[in-house]
Coordinates of C-alpha atoms and ligand atoms in Angstrom, one line a residue:
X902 CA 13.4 2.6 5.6
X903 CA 12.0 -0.5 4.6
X904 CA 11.6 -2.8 0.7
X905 CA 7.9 -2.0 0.6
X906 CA 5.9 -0.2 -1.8
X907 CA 2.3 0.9 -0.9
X908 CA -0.8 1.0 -3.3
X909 CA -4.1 2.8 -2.0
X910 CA -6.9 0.6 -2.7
X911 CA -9.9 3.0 -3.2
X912 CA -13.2 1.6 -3.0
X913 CA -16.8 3.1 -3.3
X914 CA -19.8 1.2 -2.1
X915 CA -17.5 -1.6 -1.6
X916 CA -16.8 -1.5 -5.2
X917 CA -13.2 -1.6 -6.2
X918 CA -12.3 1.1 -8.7
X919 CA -10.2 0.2 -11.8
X920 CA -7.5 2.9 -11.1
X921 CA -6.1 1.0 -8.1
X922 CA -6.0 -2.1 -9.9
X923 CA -4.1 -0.2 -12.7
X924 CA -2.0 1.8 -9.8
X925 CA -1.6 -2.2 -8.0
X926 CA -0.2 -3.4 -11.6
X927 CA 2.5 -0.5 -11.9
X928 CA 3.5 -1.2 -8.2
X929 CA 4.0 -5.0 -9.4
X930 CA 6.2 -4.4 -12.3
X931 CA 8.0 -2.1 -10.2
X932 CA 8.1 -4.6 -6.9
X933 CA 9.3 -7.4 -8.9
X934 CA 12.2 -5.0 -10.8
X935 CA 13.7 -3.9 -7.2
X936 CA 12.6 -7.4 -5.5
X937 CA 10.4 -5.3 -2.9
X938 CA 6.6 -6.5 -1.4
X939 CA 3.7 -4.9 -2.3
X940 CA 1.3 -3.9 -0.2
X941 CA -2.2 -2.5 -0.5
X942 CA -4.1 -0.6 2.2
X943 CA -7.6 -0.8 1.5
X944 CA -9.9 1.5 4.0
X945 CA -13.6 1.2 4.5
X946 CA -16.3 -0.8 6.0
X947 CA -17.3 -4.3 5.6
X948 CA -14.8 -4.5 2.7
X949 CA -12.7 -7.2 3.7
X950 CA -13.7 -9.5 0.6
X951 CA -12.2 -7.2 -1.8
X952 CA -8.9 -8.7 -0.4
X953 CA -8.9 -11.9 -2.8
X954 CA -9.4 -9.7 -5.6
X955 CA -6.3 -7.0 -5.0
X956 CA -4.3 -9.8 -4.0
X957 CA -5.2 -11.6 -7.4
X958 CA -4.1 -8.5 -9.2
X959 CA -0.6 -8.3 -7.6
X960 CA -0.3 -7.7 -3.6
X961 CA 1.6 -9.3 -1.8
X962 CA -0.2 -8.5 1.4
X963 CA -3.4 -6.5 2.1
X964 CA -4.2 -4.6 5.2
X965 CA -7.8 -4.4 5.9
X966 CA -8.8 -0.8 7.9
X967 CA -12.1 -1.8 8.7
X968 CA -14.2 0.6 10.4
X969 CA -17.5 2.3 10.6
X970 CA -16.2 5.6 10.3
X971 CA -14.4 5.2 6.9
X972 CA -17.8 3.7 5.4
X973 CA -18.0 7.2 3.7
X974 CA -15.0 8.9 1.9
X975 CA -13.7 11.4 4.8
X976 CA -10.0 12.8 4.2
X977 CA -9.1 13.3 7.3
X978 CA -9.8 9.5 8.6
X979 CA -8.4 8.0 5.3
X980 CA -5.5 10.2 5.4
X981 CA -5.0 9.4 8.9
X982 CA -4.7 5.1 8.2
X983 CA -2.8 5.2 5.1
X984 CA -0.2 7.9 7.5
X985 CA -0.2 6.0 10.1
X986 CA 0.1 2.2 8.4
X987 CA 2.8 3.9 6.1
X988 CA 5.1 5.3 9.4
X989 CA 4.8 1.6 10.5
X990 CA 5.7 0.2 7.2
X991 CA 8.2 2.9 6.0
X992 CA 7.6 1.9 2.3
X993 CA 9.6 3.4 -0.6
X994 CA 7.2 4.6 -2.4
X995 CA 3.3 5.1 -2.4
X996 CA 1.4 4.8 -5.6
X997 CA -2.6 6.4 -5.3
X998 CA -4.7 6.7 -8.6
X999 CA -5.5 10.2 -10.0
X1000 CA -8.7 10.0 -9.5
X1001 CA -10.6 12.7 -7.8
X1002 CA -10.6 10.6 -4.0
X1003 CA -6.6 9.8 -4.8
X1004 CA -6.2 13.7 -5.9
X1005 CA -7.7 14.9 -2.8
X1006 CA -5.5 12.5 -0.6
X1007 CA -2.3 12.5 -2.2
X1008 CA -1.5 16.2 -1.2
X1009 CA -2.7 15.3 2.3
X1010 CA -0.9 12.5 3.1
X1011 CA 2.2 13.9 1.7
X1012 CA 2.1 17.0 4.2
X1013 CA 1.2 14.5 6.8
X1014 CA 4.3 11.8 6.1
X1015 CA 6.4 15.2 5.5
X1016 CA 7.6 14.0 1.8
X1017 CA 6.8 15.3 -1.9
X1018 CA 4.4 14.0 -4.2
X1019 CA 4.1 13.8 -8.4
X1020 CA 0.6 14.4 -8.7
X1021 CA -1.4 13.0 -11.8
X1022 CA 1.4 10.9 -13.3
X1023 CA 1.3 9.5 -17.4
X1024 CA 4.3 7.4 -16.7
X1025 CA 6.4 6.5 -13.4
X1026 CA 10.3 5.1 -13.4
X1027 CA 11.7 3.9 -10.1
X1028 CA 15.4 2.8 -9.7
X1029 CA 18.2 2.6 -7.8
X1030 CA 21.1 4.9 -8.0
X1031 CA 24.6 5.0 -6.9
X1032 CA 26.1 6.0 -3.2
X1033 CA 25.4 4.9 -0.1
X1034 CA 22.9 3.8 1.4
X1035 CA 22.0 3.5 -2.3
X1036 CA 18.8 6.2 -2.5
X1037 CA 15.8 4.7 -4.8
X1038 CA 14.8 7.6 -7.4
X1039 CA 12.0 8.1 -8.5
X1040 CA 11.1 9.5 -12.1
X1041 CA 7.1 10.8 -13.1
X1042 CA 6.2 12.0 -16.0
X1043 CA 3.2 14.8 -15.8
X1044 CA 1.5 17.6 -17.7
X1045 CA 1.8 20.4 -15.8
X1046 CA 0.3 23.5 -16.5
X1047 CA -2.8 22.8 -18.2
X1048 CA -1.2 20.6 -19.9
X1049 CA 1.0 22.9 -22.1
X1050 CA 4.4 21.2 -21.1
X1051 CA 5.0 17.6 -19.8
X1052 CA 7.7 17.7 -17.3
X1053 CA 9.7 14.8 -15.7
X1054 CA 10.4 15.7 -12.0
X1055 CA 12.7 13.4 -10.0
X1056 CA 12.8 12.7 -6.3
X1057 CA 15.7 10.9 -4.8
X1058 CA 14.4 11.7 -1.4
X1059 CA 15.3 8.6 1.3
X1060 CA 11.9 8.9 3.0
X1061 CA 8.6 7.5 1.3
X1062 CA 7.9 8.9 -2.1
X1063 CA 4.2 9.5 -3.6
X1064 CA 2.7 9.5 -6.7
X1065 CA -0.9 10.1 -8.4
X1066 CA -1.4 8.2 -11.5
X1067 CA -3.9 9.1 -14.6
X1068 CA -6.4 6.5 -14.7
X1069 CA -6.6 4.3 -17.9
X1070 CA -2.8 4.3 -18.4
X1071 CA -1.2 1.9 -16.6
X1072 CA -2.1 -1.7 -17.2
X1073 CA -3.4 -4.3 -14.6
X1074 CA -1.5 -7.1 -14.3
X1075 CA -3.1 -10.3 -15.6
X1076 CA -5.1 -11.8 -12.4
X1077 CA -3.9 -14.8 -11.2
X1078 CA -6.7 -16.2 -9.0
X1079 CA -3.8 -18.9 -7.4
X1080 CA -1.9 -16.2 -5.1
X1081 CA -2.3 -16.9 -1.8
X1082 CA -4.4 -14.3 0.4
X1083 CA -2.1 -12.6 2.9
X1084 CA -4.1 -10.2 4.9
X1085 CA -3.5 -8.2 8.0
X1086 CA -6.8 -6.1 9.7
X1087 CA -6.1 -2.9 11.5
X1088 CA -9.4 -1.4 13.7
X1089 CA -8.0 1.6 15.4
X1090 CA -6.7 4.1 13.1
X1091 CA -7.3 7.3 14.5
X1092 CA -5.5 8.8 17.6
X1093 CA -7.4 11.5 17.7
X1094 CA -11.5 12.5 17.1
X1095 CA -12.7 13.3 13.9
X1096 CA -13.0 17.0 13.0
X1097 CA -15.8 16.4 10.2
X1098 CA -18.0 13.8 10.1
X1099 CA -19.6 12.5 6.8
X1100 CA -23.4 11.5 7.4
X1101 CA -24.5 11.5 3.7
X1102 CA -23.4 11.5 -0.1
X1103 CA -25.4 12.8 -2.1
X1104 CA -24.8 11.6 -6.3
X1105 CA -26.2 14.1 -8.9
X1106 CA -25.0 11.6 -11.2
X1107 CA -26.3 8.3 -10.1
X1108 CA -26.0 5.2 -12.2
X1109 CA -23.8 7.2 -14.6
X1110 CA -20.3 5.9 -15.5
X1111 CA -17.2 7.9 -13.7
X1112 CA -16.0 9.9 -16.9
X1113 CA -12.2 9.2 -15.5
X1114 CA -12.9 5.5 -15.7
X1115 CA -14.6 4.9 -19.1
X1116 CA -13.3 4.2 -22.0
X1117 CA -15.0 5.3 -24.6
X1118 CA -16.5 9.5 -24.1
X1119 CA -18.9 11.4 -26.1
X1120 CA -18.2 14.9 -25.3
X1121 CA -20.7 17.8 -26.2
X1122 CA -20.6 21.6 -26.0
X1123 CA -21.8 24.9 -26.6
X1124 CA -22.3 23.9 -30.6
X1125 CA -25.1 21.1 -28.8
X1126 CA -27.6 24.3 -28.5
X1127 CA -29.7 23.2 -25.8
X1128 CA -30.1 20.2 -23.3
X1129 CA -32.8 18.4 -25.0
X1130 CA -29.9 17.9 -28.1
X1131 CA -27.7 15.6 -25.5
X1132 CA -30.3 12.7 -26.3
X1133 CA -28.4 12.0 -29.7
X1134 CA -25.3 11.8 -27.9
X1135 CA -27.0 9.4 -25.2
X1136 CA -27.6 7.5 -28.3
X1137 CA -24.4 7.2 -29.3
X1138 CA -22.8 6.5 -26.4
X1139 CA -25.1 3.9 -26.0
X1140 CA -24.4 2.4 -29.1
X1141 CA -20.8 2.1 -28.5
X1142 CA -20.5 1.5 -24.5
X1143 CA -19.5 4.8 -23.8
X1144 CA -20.5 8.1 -20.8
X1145 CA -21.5 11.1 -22.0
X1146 CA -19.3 14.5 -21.3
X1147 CA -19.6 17.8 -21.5
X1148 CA -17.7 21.0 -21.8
X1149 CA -17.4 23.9 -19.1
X1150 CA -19.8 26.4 -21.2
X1151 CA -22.5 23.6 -21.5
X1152 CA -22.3 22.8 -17.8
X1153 CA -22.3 26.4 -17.4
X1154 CA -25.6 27.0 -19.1
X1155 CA -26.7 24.6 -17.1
X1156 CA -27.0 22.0 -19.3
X1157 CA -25.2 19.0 -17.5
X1158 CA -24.6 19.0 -14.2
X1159 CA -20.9 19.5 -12.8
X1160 CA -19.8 15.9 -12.4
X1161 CA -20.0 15.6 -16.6
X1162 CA -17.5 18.4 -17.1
X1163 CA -14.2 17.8 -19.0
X1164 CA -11.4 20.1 -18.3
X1165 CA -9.3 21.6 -16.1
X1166 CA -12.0 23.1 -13.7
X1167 CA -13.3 19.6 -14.3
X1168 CA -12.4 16.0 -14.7
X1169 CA -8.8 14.6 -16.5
X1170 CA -10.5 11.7 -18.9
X1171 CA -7.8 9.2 -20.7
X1172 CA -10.2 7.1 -22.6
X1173 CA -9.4 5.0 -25.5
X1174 CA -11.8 7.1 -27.9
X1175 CA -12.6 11.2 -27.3
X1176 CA -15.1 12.3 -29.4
X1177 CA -15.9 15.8 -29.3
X1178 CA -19.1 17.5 -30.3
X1179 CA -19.1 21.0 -31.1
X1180 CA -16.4 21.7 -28.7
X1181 CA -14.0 24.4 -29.8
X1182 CA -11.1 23.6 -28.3
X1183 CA -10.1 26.0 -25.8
X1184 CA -6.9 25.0 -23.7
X1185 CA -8.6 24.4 -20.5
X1186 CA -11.0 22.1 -21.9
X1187 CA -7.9 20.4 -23.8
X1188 CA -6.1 19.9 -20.4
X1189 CA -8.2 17.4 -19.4
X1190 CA -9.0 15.4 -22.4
X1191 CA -5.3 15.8 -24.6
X1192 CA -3.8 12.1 -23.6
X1193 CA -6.9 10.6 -24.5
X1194 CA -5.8 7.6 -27.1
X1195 CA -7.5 8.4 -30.3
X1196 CA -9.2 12.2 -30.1
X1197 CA -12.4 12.3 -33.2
X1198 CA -13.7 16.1 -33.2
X1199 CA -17.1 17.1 -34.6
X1200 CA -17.5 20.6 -35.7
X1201 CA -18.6 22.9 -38.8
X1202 CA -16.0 25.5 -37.9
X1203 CA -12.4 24.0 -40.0
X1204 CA -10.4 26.4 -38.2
X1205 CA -11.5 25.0 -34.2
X1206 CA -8.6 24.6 -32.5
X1207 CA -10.0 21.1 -31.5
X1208 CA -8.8 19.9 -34.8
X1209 CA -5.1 20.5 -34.2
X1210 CA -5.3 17.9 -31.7
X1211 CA -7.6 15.3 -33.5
X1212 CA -6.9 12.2 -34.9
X1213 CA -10.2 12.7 -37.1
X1214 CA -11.6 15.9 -38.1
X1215 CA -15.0 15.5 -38.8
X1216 CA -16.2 19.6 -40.6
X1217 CA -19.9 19.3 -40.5
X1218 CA -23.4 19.4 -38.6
X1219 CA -22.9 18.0 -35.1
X1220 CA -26.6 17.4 -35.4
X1221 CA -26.7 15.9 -39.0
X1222 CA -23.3 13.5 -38.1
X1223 CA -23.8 11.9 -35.0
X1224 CA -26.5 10.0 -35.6
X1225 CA -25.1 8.8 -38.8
X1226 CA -22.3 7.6 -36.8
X1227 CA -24.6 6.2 -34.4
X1228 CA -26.5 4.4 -37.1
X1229 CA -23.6 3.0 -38.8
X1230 CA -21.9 1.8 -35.2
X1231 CA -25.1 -0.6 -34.7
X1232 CA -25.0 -1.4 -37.8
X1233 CA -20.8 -2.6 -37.5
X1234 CA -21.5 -3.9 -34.2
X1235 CA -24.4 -6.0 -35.0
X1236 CA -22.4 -7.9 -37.7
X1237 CA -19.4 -9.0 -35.1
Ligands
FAD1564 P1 -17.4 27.2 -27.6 O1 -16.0 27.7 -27.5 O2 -18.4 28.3 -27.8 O3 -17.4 26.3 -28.9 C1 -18.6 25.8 -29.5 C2 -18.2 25.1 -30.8 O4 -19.3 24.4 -31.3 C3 -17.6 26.0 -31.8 O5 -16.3 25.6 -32.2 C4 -18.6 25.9 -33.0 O6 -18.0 26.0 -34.3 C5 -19.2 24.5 -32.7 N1 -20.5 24.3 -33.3 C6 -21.6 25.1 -33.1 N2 -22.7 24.6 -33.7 C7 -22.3 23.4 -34.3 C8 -22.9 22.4 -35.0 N3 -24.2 22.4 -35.3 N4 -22.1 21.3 -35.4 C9 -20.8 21.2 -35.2 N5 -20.2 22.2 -34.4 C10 -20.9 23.3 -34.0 N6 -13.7 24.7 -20.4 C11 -13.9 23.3 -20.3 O7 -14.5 22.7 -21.3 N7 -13.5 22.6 -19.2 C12 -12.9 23.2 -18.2 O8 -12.6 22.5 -17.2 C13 -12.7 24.6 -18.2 N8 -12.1 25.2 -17.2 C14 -11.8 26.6 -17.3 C15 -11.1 27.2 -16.3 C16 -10.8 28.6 -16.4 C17 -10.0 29.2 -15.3 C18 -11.3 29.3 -17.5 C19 -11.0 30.8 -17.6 C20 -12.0 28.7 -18.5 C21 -12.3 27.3 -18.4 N9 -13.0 26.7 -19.4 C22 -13.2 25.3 -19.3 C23 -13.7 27.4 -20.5 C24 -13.0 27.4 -21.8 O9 -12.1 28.5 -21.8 C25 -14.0 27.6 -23.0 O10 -14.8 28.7 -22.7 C26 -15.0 26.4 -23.1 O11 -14.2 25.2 -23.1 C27 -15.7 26.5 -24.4 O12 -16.6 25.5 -24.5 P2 -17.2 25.0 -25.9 O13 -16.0 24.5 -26.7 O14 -18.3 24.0 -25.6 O15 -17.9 26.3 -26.5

């Protein structure tokens, strides 16, 4: 066992995604408490500048998998460099961001490296306790069943530990463009062939903002009445730098596509501002919108169960309140 701590960087279209820079900053703070590198193992293809900027938000070092075949998301061959880079390296512990590509992974690579993993963390701890050789623990906070409890699990086990964490929690550290660049490039990274290979992604949802990365979410349900209504919450969202969600009964009437549903069947959102539009409230939608910072419900009904969890209440018209609201955000935001 080695000092090291791992962060996945996860990149699409050679994009980096905020929730590795947030998962890089956590691995900082926590690198610099225990006097450990950090390292970040960024797969893809032709991705190699993205180096500068991981290394400005807190590596130490960043190895480059550069390869045609993980140009396209692919478990298996992502699974397969981080596994094998991480039995070199025998790191501590490896930190992946919840998001759906870091969900998908985390599982995997924890069966492969044969270790546990705390999926979809709100808050990590990572210490050293007593004994000898003195074991490093680590302690995740998590919602677990739909988000009805929130459990701390601990894992003092000696071999690497892994944990998920819920976008838009953790803080980046402040970039400091002055670090020097420390890369290593790995080619090879697959022993054996491919069992699946991608040839095509197809995005129902293109130019749209990833729900789990914005910050601001204008939510809409069954109360919306039809998929023409979603325009007024286009409007809003617009007016405030926001993406527009949905709830599992409107994607179900087929109203959004998939990708815009909030929930438990759907995506875990932690934006800074949740507002919900004639949404009820059911506990599977609240599982994946409930840590979301400040929670402003819309709905005519005073008894939804959406209001429990509000900050604001709003008891109205959906259709007669938001674009009041949407009026009077211009109207706030063009005076600044
Ligand atoms: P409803 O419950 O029908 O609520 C509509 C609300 O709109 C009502 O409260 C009503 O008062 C209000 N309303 C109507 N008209 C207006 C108006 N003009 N102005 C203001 N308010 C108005 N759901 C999810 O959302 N995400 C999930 O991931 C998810 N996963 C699930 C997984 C499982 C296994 C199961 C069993 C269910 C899941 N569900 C999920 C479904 C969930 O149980 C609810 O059925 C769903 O969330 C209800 O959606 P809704 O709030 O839009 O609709």
């Amino acid at each position: 066992m080695s000092n090291e701590i791992i962060v996945f960087a996860e990149q699409r279209d050679g994009k980096l995604k905020r929730v590795s820079l947030e998962a890089l900053g956590e691995g900082r703070r926590i690198a610099d408490k225990l006097s450990v590198k950090l390292i970040s193992i960024l797969p893809g293809h032709k991705i190699k500048d993205l180096a500068s900027t991981l290394t400005q938000y807190g590596a130490d070092e960043v190895i480059v998998a550069d390869n045609k075949l993980l140009e396209k998301y692919n478990s298996e061959a992502y699974v397969s460099v981080i596994a094998d880079e991480a039995s070199k390296i025998k790191p501590i512990l490896i930190l992946l961001g919840a998001s759906s590509m870091g969900k998908d992974l985390g599982p995997r690579l924890a069966a492969r490296l044969k270790t546990c993993l705390a999926n979809d963390c709100i808050s990590i701890k990572h210490s050293v306790g007593a004994g000898f050789p003195r074991p490093y623990i680590l302690e995740a906070v998590r919602p677990m069943y739909g988000g009805k409890i929130i459990a701390t699990v601990i894992s003092n086990v000696p071999d690497y530990q892994i944990a998920t964490l819920r976008p838009n929690l953790f803080s980046p550290v402040k970039p400091d463009e002055k670090r020097p660049i420390n890369t290593k490039e790995v080619g090879a990274y697959c022993n054996t062939p491919l069992r699946t290979i991608v040839k095509e992604v197809v995005s129902t949802a293109e130019g749209i903002v990833d729900l789990t990365e914005a910050r601001i979410i204008v939510t809409g349900g069954r109360g919306m009445k039809g998929p023409e209504n979603y325009k007024i919450l286009e409007d809003l969202a617009k007016a405030i730098g926001g993406a527009v969600g949905a709830s599992r009964a409107a994607v179900d009437a087929g109203w959004k596509p998939q990708e815009f549903q909030v929930g438990l069947t759907g995506k875990t959102v932690t934006p800074d501002l949740y507002i919900a539009c004639g949404i009820s409230g059911a506990i599977q939608h609240l599982a994946g919108m409930s840590t979301s910072k400040c929670i402003v419900a819309i709905n005519k009904d005073p008894n939804a169960p959406i209001f429990k969890l509000a900050d604001y209440s709003i008891v109205g018209d959906l259709f007669q309140i938001v674009p009041l609201l949407t009026e009077e955000f211009k109207k706030l935001l063009s005076e600044k």
